[in-house]
Coordinates of C-alpha atoms in Angstrom, one line a residue:
M30 CA -85.8 82.7 -16.4
T31 CA -87.8 85.3 -14.8
P32 CA -88.6 87.1 -11.4
S33 CA -91.5 86.3 -9.6
A34 CA -92.6 84.1 -6.5
S35 CA -95.8 83.1 -5.3
N36 CA -98.2 81.0 -3.0
G37 CA -101.6 80.8 -4.2
D38 CA -99.6 80.5 -6.2
A39 CA -97.5 81.3 -9.0
G40 CA -94.4 80.6 -7.0
A41 CA -91.1 82.3 -6.8
F42 CA -90.0 81.7 -10.2
P43 CA -90.9 80.2 -13.7
P44 CA -90.0 76.6 -15.0
G45 CA -86.6 76.7 -16.8
A46 CA -86.4 79.5 -14.8
T47 CA -88.5 79.8 -11.6
H48 CA -91.6 80.6 -9.5
M49 CA -91.4 84.6 -9.0
T50 CA -92.7 86.7 -12.1
K51 CA -91.3 86.9 -15.6
P52 CA -89.6 89.6 -17.4
L53 CA -89.0 87.6 -20.3
A54 CA -91.8 85.5 -21.7
L55 CA -91.8 82.1 -20.4
A56 CA -92.5 80.7 -24.1
I57 CA -89.2 82.1 -25.0
A58 CA -87.1 81.3 -22.0
V59 CA -88.5 77.5 -22.1
A60 CA -88.3 77.0 -25.5
L61 CA -85.0 78.0 -26.3
L62 CA -82.9 78.9 -23.4
A63 CA -84.1 77.0 -20.3
P64 CA -82.5 76.6 -17.8
V65 CA -80.8 79.7 -17.9
P66 CA -80.3 81.6 -14.6
A67 CA -83.4 82.9 -12.8
F68 CA -82.5 86.4 -14.3
A69 CA -81.1 88.2 -17.1
T70 CA -80.5 91.1 -19.7
A71 CA -77.8 91.9 -22.5
A72 CA -74.9 94.6 -23.3
Q73 CA -71.2 94.8 -22.3
L74 CA -71.2 93.1 -18.7
A75 CA -68.1 94.6 -16.7
P76 CA -66.9 92.0 -14.6
A77 CA -65.6 94.6 -12.2
A78 CA -69.1 95.8 -11.5
L79 CA -70.0 92.4 -10.2
T80 CA -67.3 92.1 -7.4
A81 CA -69.4 93.8 -4.9
T82 CA -73.0 92.3 -4.2
A83 CA -76.1 94.2 -3.3
A84 CA -75.0 93.9 0.3
A85 CA -72.2 96.6 -0.5
N86 CA -74.9 99.2 -1.1
A87 CA -77.9 98.2 0.8
P88 CA -78.1 98.0 4.5
A89 CA -76.4 94.8 5.5
A90 CA -77.3 92.5 8.3
K91 CA -73.5 91.5 8.4
P92 CA -70.7 92.1 5.7
A93 CA -70.3 89.6 3.0
P94 CA -67.4 87.0 3.6
A95 CA -64.3 88.0 1.7
W96 CA -64.6 84.9 -0.5
V97 CA -67.6 86.3 -2.2
A98 CA -66.0 89.1 -4.1
R99 CA -63.8 86.5 -5.9
S100 CA -66.7 84.1 -6.6
N101 CA -68.8 87.0 -8.1
E102 CA -65.6 87.6 -10.3
Y103 CA -66.2 84.2 -11.8
T104 CA -70.0 84.5 -12.0
A105 CA -69.3 87.6 -14.1
I106 CA -67.7 85.3 -16.9
L107 CA -70.7 83.3 -17.2
L108 CA -73.1 86.0 -16.9
K109 CA -71.2 88.0 -19.7
A110 CA -71.3 85.1 -21.9
Q111 CA -75.3 84.7 -21.6
G112 CA -76.1 88.2 -21.5
E113 CA -77.2 89.3 -24.9
F114 CA -79.6 86.3 -24.9
M115 CA -81.3 87.1 -21.7
P116 CA -80.9 91.0 -21.1
E117 CA -84.4 91.6 -19.5
Q118 CA -83.7 89.0 -16.8
L119 CA -80.1 90.5 -15.7
S120 CA -81.4 93.9 -16.0
F121 CA -84.3 93.0 -13.5
F122 CA -81.8 91.8 -10.8
G123 CA -79.5 95.0 -11.3
I124 CA -76.7 93.5 -13.5
P125 CA -75.3 96.9 -15.2
G126 CA -75.3 97.4 -19.0
Y127 CA -78.7 95.6 -19.8
D128 CA -81.1 98.2 -19.2
D129 CA -81.3 99.4 -23.0
K130 CA -81.1 95.8 -24.5
A131 CA -83.7 93.2 -25.6
F132 CA -83.7 89.3 -25.8
D133 CA -81.7 87.9 -28.9
F134 CA -84.4 85.9 -31.0
G135 CA -82.4 86.0 -34.1
P136 CA -81.3 83.1 -36.4
E137 CA -79.5 80.1 -34.7
N138 CA -79.7 81.8 -31.4
G139 CA -79.9 78.6 -29.6
K140 CA -76.7 77.3 -31.3
R141 CA -74.9 81.1 -30.5
F142 CA -76.0 80.5 -26.9
R143 CA -74.8 77.2 -26.4
A144 CA -71.4 78.1 -28.1
A145 CA -71.0 81.2 -25.7
T146 CA -72.0 79.1 -22.6
A147 CA -69.8 76.2 -23.4
K148 CA -66.7 78.9 -24.0
A149 CA -67.6 80.3 -20.4
R150 CA -67.5 76.8 -18.9
T151 CA -64.4 75.9 -20.1
E152 CA -63.0 79.0 -18.6
L153 CA -64.6 78.3 -15.2
S154 CA -63.2 74.8 -15.3
T155 CA -59.7 76.2 -15.6
K156 CA -60.4 78.4 -12.9
L157 CA -61.6 75.5 -10.6
Q158 CA -58.4 73.7 -11.1
L159 CA -56.5 76.5 -9.6
E160 CA -58.8 77.6 -6.9
R161 CA -58.4 76.5 -3.3
D162 CA -61.0 78.5 -1.4
P163 CA -63.5 75.7 -0.5
N164 CA -66.6 78.2 -0.9
V165 CA -65.4 79.4 -4.2
R166 CA -64.7 75.9 -5.5
Q167 CA -68.5 75.1 -4.6
D168 CA -69.7 78.2 -6.5
L169 CA -67.5 77.2 -9.5
E170 CA -69.2 73.8 -9.4
I171 CA -72.5 75.5 -9.3
L172 CA -71.6 77.8 -12.3
I173 CA -70.2 74.6 -14.3
K174 CA -73.1 72.7 -13.7
A175 CA -75.5 75.5 -14.6
A176 CA -73.6 75.9 -17.8
D177 CA -74.1 72.0 -18.4
D178 CA -77.8 72.3 -17.6
A179 CA -78.4 75.4 -19.9
I180 CA -76.7 73.5 -22.9
E181 CA -78.6 70.5 -22.4
A182 CA -82.0 72.3 -22.0
S183 CA -81.2 74.4 -25.0
E184 CA -80.4 71.5 -27.1
V185 CA -83.3 69.3 -26.2
N186 CA -86.1 72.0 -26.5
E187 CA -84.5 73.0 -29.7
R188 CA -84.5 69.4 -31.0
L189 CA -88.1 68.5 -29.8
T190 CA -90.2 71.5 -29.9
R191 CA -91.4 74.2 -32.4
P192 CA -90.6 77.5 -31.0
W193 CA -93.7 79.5 -30.8
A194 CA -93.6 82.6 -28.3
D195 CA -96.2 84.8 -26.7
V196 CA -94.4 88.2 -27.8
G197 CA -97.0 90.4 -26.1
Q198 CA -96.5 88.8 -22.8
A199 CA -92.6 89.0 -23.5
V200 CA -92.6 92.7 -24.2
F201 CA -94.8 93.6 -21.2
Q202 CA -92.8 91.8 -18.9
G203 CA -89.5 93.3 -20.3
M204 CA -91.0 96.7 -19.9
Q205 CA -92.4 95.9 -16.4
G206 CA -89.0 94.7 -15.3
L207 CA -87.5 98.2 -16.0
L208 CA -90.4 100.5 -15.5
S209 CA -91.0 100.0 -11.7
D210 CA -91.0 101.5 -8.4
Q211 CA -87.7 99.8 -7.6
T212 CA -85.8 100.9 -10.6
P213 CA -84.0 104.2 -10.4
P214 CA -85.1 107.0 -12.6
A215 CA -82.1 107.1 -14.7
R216 CA -82.4 103.2 -15.5
R217 CA -86.0 103.8 -16.1
A218 CA -85.2 106.3 -19.0
M219 CA -83.8 103.3 -20.7
A220 CA -86.9 101.7 -21.2
L221 CA -87.3 103.8 -24.4
K222 CA -84.4 102.1 -26.1
R223 CA -85.5 98.7 -24.9
L224 CA -88.9 99.4 -26.4
Q225 CA -87.4 100.6 -29.8
H226 CA -85.3 97.4 -29.8
Y227 CA -88.6 95.3 -29.5
V228 CA -90.1 97.3 -32.5
G229 CA -86.8 97.4 -34.5
Q230 CA -86.4 101.2 -34.4
V231 CA -82.7 100.8 -33.5
S232 CA -79.9 100.3 -36.1
G233 CA -79.2 96.5 -36.8
S234 CA -82.2 95.2 -34.7
M235 CA -85.4 93.5 -36.2
P236 CA -88.9 93.5 -34.3
L237 CA -89.2 90.8 -31.9
A238 CA -92.4 90.0 -33.6
T239 CA -90.7 89.4 -36.9
Q240 CA -87.9 87.3 -35.4
A241 CA -90.6 85.2 -33.4
R242 CA -92.4 84.5 -36.8
Q243 CA -89.1 83.6 -38.6
R244 CA -88.0 81.1 -35.8
Y245 CA -91.5 79.3 -36.1
D246 CA -91.5 79.2 -39.7
E247 CA -88.2 78.2 -40.2
R248 CA -89.0 74.9 -38.3
P249 CA -92.2 73.3 -40.1
D250 CA -90.9 69.7 -39.1
P251 CA -94.4 68.0 -38.4
T252 CA -92.8 65.9 -35.8
L253 CA -91.8 68.8 -33.6
L254 CA -94.0 69.4 -30.4
Q255 CA -96.4 72.1 -31.2
P256 CA -97.4 74.8 -28.9
T257 CA -100.8 74.3 -27.0
Q258 CA -104.1 75.5 -28.6
L259 CA -104.7 77.1 -25.3
S260 CA -101.5 79.0 -24.8
V261 CA -101.9 80.5 -28.3
Q262 CA -105.4 81.4 -27.6
Q263 CA -104.6 83.0 -24.4
S264 CA -101.8 85.0 -26.1
I265 CA -104.3 86.4 -28.7
D266 CA -107.0 87.0 -25.8
N267 CA -104.5 88.8 -23.5
L268 CA -102.9 91.0 -26.0
P269 CA -105.2 94.0 -25.5
A270 CA -104.4 93.9 -21.6
Y271 CA -100.7 94.0 -22.5
L272 CA -100.7 96.8 -24.8
K273 CA -102.7 98.7 -22.5
G274 CA -100.2 97.9 -19.6
I275 CA -97.3 98.9 -21.6
R276 CA -98.6 102.3 -22.5
A277 CA -99.6 102.7 -18.7
L278 CA -96.3 102.0 -17.5
F279 CA -94.6 104.6 -20.0
A280 CA -97.2 107.1 -19.0
K281 CA -96.9 106.4 -15.2
Y282 CA -93.2 106.9 -15.1
K283 CA -93.3 109.8 -17.8
V284 CA -90.8 108.2 -20.3
E285 CA -90.8 110.8 -23.1
G286 CA -90.7 110.2 -26.8
A287 CA -92.3 106.9 -27.0
D288 CA -95.2 107.5 -28.9
A289 CA -93.8 106.4 -32.3
A290 CA -92.6 103.1 -30.9
L291 CA -95.5 102.4 -28.8
D292 CA -97.8 103.0 -32.1
A293 CA -95.5 100.5 -34.2
L294 CA -95.8 98.0 -31.2
D295 CA -99.5 98.0 -31.2
Q296 CA -99.6 97.4 -35.0
Q297 CA -96.8 94.8 -35.0
L298 CA -98.2 92.7 -31.9
T299 CA -101.8 93.1 -33.7
D300 CA -100.6 91.5 -36.7
Y301 CA -98.6 89.0 -34.7
A302 CA -101.9 87.8 -33.1
A303 CA -103.7 87.8 -36.4
W304 CA -100.7 85.5 -37.6
S305 CA -100.9 83.5 -34.8
K306 CA -104.7 82.8 -35.1
A307 CA -104.3 81.9 -38.9
S308 CA -101.0 80.0 -39.0
V309 CA -100.4 78.6 -35.5
L310 CA -103.6 78.1 -33.9
P311 CA -105.0 75.5 -36.7
T312 CA -102.1 72.9 -36.0
A313 CA -101.7 73.8 -32.3
R314 CA -102.0 70.7 -30.0
T315 CA -105.0 69.8 -27.9
T316 CA -103.3 67.3 -25.7
Y317 CA -101.0 68.0 -22.8
Q318 CA -98.9 65.2 -22.3
L319 CA -95.2 65.7 -22.8
P320 CA -92.6 63.5 -24.3
D321 CA -90.8 61.9 -21.3
E322 CA -87.7 63.6 -22.2
L323 CA -89.1 67.0 -22.0
Y324 CA -91.0 66.3 -18.9
A325 CA -87.6 64.9 -17.2
L326 CA -86.0 67.9 -18.3
S327 CA -88.7 70.3 -16.8
L328 CA -88.5 68.6 -13.5
K329 CA -84.7 68.7 -13.5
N330 CA -84.7 72.3 -14.4
V331 CA -86.9 73.2 -11.1
G332 CA -84.7 70.7 -8.8
I333 CA -87.0 67.7 -8.7
D334 CA -84.6 64.7 -8.6
I335 CA -86.8 61.8 -8.0
D336 CA -88.8 59.7 -10.4
P337 CA -92.4 61.6 -11.1
R338 CA -94.1 58.4 -10.1
V339 CA -92.5 58.3 -6.8
L340 CA -93.2 61.9 -6.3
I341 CA -96.9 61.0 -6.8
E342 CA -97.1 58.4 -4.4
R343 CA -95.5 60.6 -1.8
A344 CA -97.9 63.1 -2.6
Q345 CA -101.0 61.0 -2.5
L346 CA -100.0 59.8 1.1
E347 CA -99.7 63.6 2.1
F348 CA -102.7 64.3 0.5
M349 CA -104.8 62.0 2.3
E350 CA -103.1 62.9 5.8
T351 CA -103.7 66.7 5.4
R352 CA -107.3 66.2 4.3
N353 CA -107.4 64.2 7.5
A354 CA -106.2 66.9 9.7
M355 CA -108.4 69.4 7.9
Q356 CA -111.4 67.1 8.7
Q357 CA -110.4 67.2 12.4
I358 CA -109.9 71.1 12.7
A359 CA -113.1 72.3 10.6
P360 CA -115.6 71.6 13.2
L361 CA -113.6 73.4 15.5
V362 CA -113.7 76.6 13.5
A363 CA -117.4 75.9 13.1
K364 CA -118.0 75.9 16.5
E365 CA -116.0 79.0 17.2
K366 CA -117.5 81.0 14.2
G367 CA -121.1 79.6 14.6
F368 CA -121.2 77.9 11.3
A369 CA -124.1 75.5 10.3
A370 CA -121.7 73.4 8.1
T371 CA -118.9 71.5 9.9
D372 CA -117.5 69.6 6.9
T373 CA -114.1 70.9 5.6
I374 CA -115.6 72.5 2.2
G375 CA -118.5 73.9 3.8
V376 CA -116.5 75.4 6.5
I377 CA -114.1 77.0 4.0
K378 CA -117.0 78.3 1.9
A379 CA -118.4 79.9 5.0
L380 CA -115.2 81.6 5.9
K381 CA -115.0 83.3 2.6
H382 CA -118.1 85.3 3.3
P383 CA -118.1 88.2 3.6
Q384 CA -115.3 89.2 1.4
L385 CA -113.1 91.9 1.7
A386 CA -113.9 94.8 -0.8
N387 CA -111.1 95.4 -3.4
D388 CA -110.3 98.8 -1.5
Q389 CA -109.8 97.1 1.8
I390 CA -107.7 94.1 0.6
E391 CA -104.2 95.7 0.6
P392 CA -105.1 97.6 4.1
Y393 CA -106.0 94.7 5.9
Y394 CA -102.8 92.7 4.5
R395 CA -100.7 95.5 5.2
N396 CA -102.0 96.8 8.6
T397 CA -103.5 93.6 10.3
V398 CA -101.6 90.4 8.9
M399 CA -98.3 91.6 8.0
P400 CA -97.2 93.5 11.3
E401 CA -98.9 90.7 13.3
L402 CA -96.8 88.0 11.7
D403 CA -93.6 90.3 12.3
R404 CA -94.5 90.3 16.0
L405 CA -95.1 86.5 16.0
I406 CA -92.0 85.9 14.3
A407 CA -89.9 88.0 16.7
K408 CA -91.9 86.6 19.9
H409 CA -91.3 82.9 19.0
D410 CA -87.7 83.2 17.8
V411 CA -88.7 82.0 14.3
V412 CA -85.8 83.7 12.3
S413 CA -84.1 87.1 12.3
L414 CA -86.1 90.0 10.6
P415 CA -85.1 93.2 8.8
Q416 CA -85.9 96.3 10.5
R417 CA -88.5 97.7 8.0
P418 CA -91.8 96.7 6.8
M419 CA -92.2 94.5 3.7
Q420 CA -94.2 95.7 0.6
M421 CA -97.4 94.5 -0.7
R422 CA -99.8 95.8 -3.5
L423 CA -102.7 94.5 -5.9
G424 CA -101.7 93.3 -9.3
S425 CA -102.7 95.3 -12.5
E426 CA -105.1 93.9 -15.4
A427 CA -102.0 93.2 -17.6
E428 CA -99.9 91.8 -14.4
N429 CA -103.1 89.2 -13.8
A430 CA -103.2 88.2 -17.5
A431 CA -99.4 87.3 -17.5
Q432 CA -99.1 85.9 -13.9
P433 CA -102.8 85.2 -12.6
A434 CA -101.7 84.1 -9.1
P435 CA -100.1 85.7 -6.0
H436 CA -96.2 86.1 -6.4
F437 CA -93.3 87.7 -5.3
L438 CA -91.3 90.4 -7.4
P439 CA -87.9 90.6 -5.9
A440 CA -85.8 93.7 -5.8
P441 CA -82.4 93.9 -7.6
L442 CA -79.8 91.4 -6.2
V443 CA -76.9 93.7 -7.4
G444 CA -76.5 97.4 -7.0
N445 CA -79.5 97.5 -4.5
T446 CA -79.7 100.9 -2.8
G447 CA -82.4 100.1 -0.4
Q448 CA -85.0 98.7 -3.0
Q449 CA -87.4 96.0 -1.6
G450 CA -89.2 93.2 -3.2
T451 CA -93.0 93.4 -3.5
F452 CA -95.9 90.7 -2.8
V453 CA -98.2 91.2 -5.6
L454 CA -101.8 89.9 -5.3
P455 CA -104.3 89.6 -8.1
L456 CA -107.9 90.0 -8.0
G457 CA -108.8 87.4 -10.6
N458 CA -107.9 85.2 -13.5
P459 CA -108.5 86.9 -16.8
N460 CA -108.0 83.5 -18.8
A461 CA -110.9 81.9 -16.9
G462 CA -113.5 84.2 -18.6
A463 CA -116.9 84.5 -16.7
D464 CA -115.2 82.4 -13.9
G465 CA -112.5 84.8 -13.6
A466 CA -112.9 86.3 -10.1
Y467 CA -111.1 85.0 -7.2
D468 CA -112.4 84.3 -3.7
D469 CA -109.3 82.4 -2.3
F470 CA -107.3 85.5 -1.0
N471 CA -109.7 88.2 -0.2
Y472 CA -111.1 87.1 3.1
P473 CA -109.5 87.5 6.4
A474 CA -108.8 83.7 7.1
G475 CA -107.0 83.3 3.7
A476 CA -104.6 86.2 4.4
W477 CA -102.4 84.7 7.0
T478 CA -100.8 81.6 5.4
L479 CA -100.5 83.4 2.1
T480 CA -98.5 86.3 3.7
A481 CA -96.3 83.6 5.3
H482 CA -95.4 82.3 1.9
E483 CA -95.0 85.4 -0.1
G484 CA -94.0 87.7 2.6
R485 CA -92.4 86.6 5.9
P486 CA -90.7 84.1 6.9
G487 CA -91.0 83.3 3.2
H488 CA -90.1 84.8 -0.1
E489 CA -89.8 88.3 0.9
L490 CA -87.4 87.4 3.8
Q491 CA -85.5 84.8 1.8
F492 CA -84.8 87.3 -1.0
T493 CA -84.3 90.1 1.4
A494 CA -81.5 87.8 3.4
M495 CA -79.5 87.2 -0.1
V496 CA -79.4 91.2 -0.4
E497 CA -78.6 92.0 3.0
R498 CA -76.2 89.2 4.1
G499 CA -74.1 89.3 0.9
V500 CA -74.7 85.9 -0.7
S501 CA -72.7 85.2 -3.6
L502 CA -74.1 85.7 -7.2
A503 CA -73.5 82.0 -7.9
R504 CA -75.5 81.0 -5.2
T505 CA -78.5 83.5 -6.0
L506 CA -78.6 83.6 -10.0
Y507 CA -77.2 80.1 -10.8
A508 CA -78.0 77.8 -8.1
F509 CA -81.6 78.8 -8.3
N510 CA -84.0 76.0 -8.2
S511 CA -87.8 76.1 -7.4
V512 CA -87.4 73.0 -4.9
N513 CA -85.3 75.5 -2.5
V514 CA -87.1 78.5 -3.2
E515 CA -90.6 77.3 -3.1
G516 CA -89.8 74.6 -0.3
W517 CA -88.6 77.3 1.9
A518 CA -91.7 79.4 1.4
L519 CA -94.2 76.2 2.4
Y520 CA -91.8 75.4 5.4
A521 CA -92.2 79.2 6.2
E522 CA -96.0 78.7 6.3
A523 CA -95.5 75.6 8.6
E524 CA -93.5 77.5 10.9
M525 CA -96.1 80.0 11.6
V526 CA -99.3 77.9 11.5
P527 CA -99.2 77.2 15.3
Y528 CA -99.3 80.9 15.9
E529 CA -102.2 81.8 13.8
P530 CA -105.9 82.0 14.7
L531 CA -107.8 78.8 14.1
D532 CA -109.4 79.8 11.0
G533 CA -106.1 81.0 9.4
Q534 CA -104.7 77.3 10.4
L535 CA -107.4 75.5 8.5
I536 CA -106.8 77.7 5.3
A537 CA -102.8 77.0 5.8
L538 CA -103.7 73.2 5.6
Q539 CA -106.0 74.0 2.7
F540 CA -103.0 75.4 0.9
R541 CA -100.5 72.5 2.0
L542 CA -103.4 70.2 0.5
L543 CA -103.1 72.2 -2.8
R544 CA -99.1 71.7 -2.8
A545 CA -100.0 67.8 -2.3
A546 CA -102.4 68.0 -4.9
R547 CA -100.0 69.7 -7.3
A548 CA -97.3 67.1 -6.7
M549 CA -99.6 64.5 -7.9
L550 CA -101.7 66.2 -10.5
D551 CA -98.8 67.9 -12.4
P552 CA -96.9 64.6 -13.2
M553 CA -100.2 62.7 -13.8
L554 CA -101.2 65.2 -16.3
N555 CA -98.0 65.2 -18.1
L556 CA -97.6 61.5 -18.1
G557 CA -101.0 60.9 -19.4
L558 CA -102.3 59.4 -16.2
T559 CA -105.4 61.6 -16.0
D560 CA -106.9 64.5 -17.7
R561 CA -107.5 68.4 -17.2
D562 CA -111.2 67.9 -16.3
T563 CA -110.4 65.3 -13.4
A564 CA -107.7 67.8 -12.2
F565 CA -110.2 70.8 -12.1
K566 CA -112.7 68.7 -10.3
V567 CA -110.1 67.6 -7.8
L568 CA -109.0 71.2 -7.0
T569 CA -112.6 72.6 -6.8
E570 CA -114.5 69.7 -5.2
Q571 CA -111.7 68.0 -2.7
V572 CA -109.4 71.2 -2.2
G573 CA -112.0 73.8 -2.2
F574 CA -110.4 76.5 -4.4
S575 CA -112.5 78.8 -6.9
K576 CA -113.0 77.9 -10.6
A577 CA -110.6 80.7 -11.3
M578 CA -107.9 79.4 -9.1
A579 CA -108.3 75.9 -10.2
R580 CA -108.3 76.9 -13.9
Q581 CA -104.9 78.9 -13.1
E582 CA -103.6 75.6 -11.6
V583 CA -104.6 73.2 -14.3
D584 CA -103.2 75.6 -16.9
R585 CA -99.9 75.8 -14.9
Y586 CA -99.6 72.0 -15.0
T587 CA -100.1 71.8 -18.7
V588 CA -99.2 75.0 -20.3
K589 CA -97.4 77.5 -18.4
A590 CA -94.9 75.5 -16.2
P591 CA -94.9 71.9 -16.5
G592 CA -93.2 70.1 -13.7
Q593 CA -92.7 73.4 -11.7
A594 CA -95.8 72.8 -9.3
G595 CA -94.5 69.8 -7.6
S596 CA -91.3 71.8 -6.3
Y597 CA -93.6 73.2 -3.2
F598 CA -94.3 69.7 -1.9
Y599 CA -90.7 68.1 -2.6
G600 CA -89.0 71.2 -1.4
Y601 CA -91.1 71.4 1.8
A602 CA -90.3 67.6 2.5
R603 CA -86.9 67.9 1.8
I604 CA -86.5 70.8 4.4
M605 CA -88.5 68.8 7.0
Q606 CA -86.5 65.7 6.7
L607 CA -83.5 67.8 7.1
R608 CA -84.9 69.8 10.1
A609 CA -85.8 66.4 11.8
E610 CA -82.3 64.9 11.0
T611 CA -80.6 68.0 12.7
E612 CA -82.8 68.1 15.7
V613 CA -81.8 64.4 16.6
A614 CA -78.2 65.1 15.9
L615 CA -78.2 68.4 18.1
G616 CA -80.6 67.1 20.7
D617 CA -81.3 69.9 23.4
R618 CA -78.7 71.8 21.5
F619 CA -81.1 72.5 18.8
D620 CA -81.9 76.2 18.1
R621 CA -84.6 76.7 15.7
K622 CA -83.8 80.4 14.8
A623 CA -80.0 79.4 14.3
F624 CA -81.0 76.8 12.1
N625 CA -83.5 78.9 9.9
D626 CA -81.0 81.6 10.0
F627 CA -78.3 79.2 8.4
L628 CA -80.6 77.9 5.8
L629 CA -81.2 81.5 4.6
D630 CA -77.5 82.2 4.7
Q631 CA -76.9 79.5 2.2
G632 CA -78.6 81.2 -0.7
L633 CA -80.6 78.8 -3.1
L634 CA -78.6 75.8 -3.0
P635 CA -80.2 72.7 -4.2
P636 CA -81.2 70.3 -1.5
D637 CA -78.5 68.1 -1.6
Q638 CA -75.8 70.9 -1.1
L639 CA -78.0 72.6 1.4
A640 CA -78.0 69.3 3.6
K641 CA -74.3 68.7 3.1
A642 CA -73.9 72.3 4.5
V643 CA -76.2 71.7 7.4
R644 CA -74.4 68.5 8.2
E645 CA -71.0 69.5 7.7
V646 CA -70.7 73.2 9.0
F647 CA -74.1 74.0 11.0
V648 CA -74.3 70.7 13.2
P649 CA -70.5 70.7 14.2
S650 CA -70.5 74.5 14.9
Q651 CA -73.7 74.1 17.2
K652 CA -72.2 71.3 19.0
A653 CA -68.9 73.4 19.5
T654 CA -71.1 76.1 20.7
P655 CA -71.0 76.7 24.8
R656 CA -74.5 76.2 26.0
R657 CA -76.4 79.1 27.3

């Protein structure tokens, strides 16, 4: 998996991993390991190092419950088993011992991953038989299920797909996960050793590009699903940005002695791109429908547990109802702003002008929108807030190529000494060519709901809460599901809509319309019920997004993360249904802030487990609380 969350949206992690950003190339994670936890890195993992969560080191809103330490000891069993297969991810989230390691893409890595995971699962099953604490038992069940899911995903992907990888993106994200402002200088120094692993300059290592070629060449079976032509071509086209971005990271953080490894990387990845063009591109597929088994697995990986055709039907209804709501509010915005156009798309186009200049975007978000949302959250008792400002910045050229949508980079979940996650906003989509510039996020009305999703009370608050409230590692790393993460962020948007300016409310509805469009278009494309051109027209002509944004979306549904896009709408629907049920159960005892805080306290539980916790813990506790 990988780290990144978004609204405009990349999401909070990748498929098979999640919708946040990705330190390990999605192509590798999905093709061979999915769905491993949302984060990883390799080396000797010391279980003792995990017996305290990040809450032990960072300012905590409240101390972690005593059972969390024992749960984390059990989680270390699975982390250690899987660590060598996903070191970049574990390193990104602060698991010690993996900063100098690189992804194992060696012979039979899938088979070895499954064997290691199965062994850990057996040990965890024994622990479950002896454990009596209900919270720890629940976490053990999460870990065992995660192991089962990881084994199934690895087996299905190995059986059905040919394992080509975007190595340039993998290396860039592996380096970016370590070379960042969130990482202490002592850890950044390990980036050279990781780079040397990537290029085969460490004893016993082999260049990642060579390993990737070997894994592809050893499986020439024509019945295997080939990579898409689009993904291979994008990999080739984006390589210069990745190489430039990697050198920039080493220069920014002053990592000495990397010249020889960087030169070797340039040559190896240039050769790999030439090989991909000559040997992979000619046989790459130009169709996007996935085999039913693979698409079903993709949906399961992100937490969607209903038939995709049912999801389409529900999303179609939401699409029409949201569009109707937009048609009601658009004339009010037009009257307020003095626009000639009163139709929805016309009003949205008018709101986009004038655009904020590039050097005005971050100051506007940081100094105007973010503090005002904090004020509104506190004023209206929406949810508990941390006592510090959130972080936000614009994306680099290489980041935009790898993740061409707004996203959230979480801080380390382990060993956190005060580091904060960061909302990253791209200025465009390099994969869209001449139509690559965005006009969807750089105007005042568009900043409100995007900040609520990526920042507060959305992704930033959810991941901050996991660090500061001492949520167990099982409920962060292994319970991870995009339905929870993206559902919470879309729910967070809805919580803030009533307090936003009228034009911000219209754009909030536009983004909700996008999520309904995703939940119908993603399954329709992957089930062969529509085509990319039709989806593109829906997103530009009916939803009102730029060509660059629409291209990012369609690529996401068909190339980068099939299945994940529906998690926003589905997760939002599950939380709203649970909220309605809880309000009825509690009547005038319902406390919105207490409810929202309780949801955050549960970490990343899947919808059914989250609902169970609300019904069996939150509702009874609220009924027992004396009225004020």
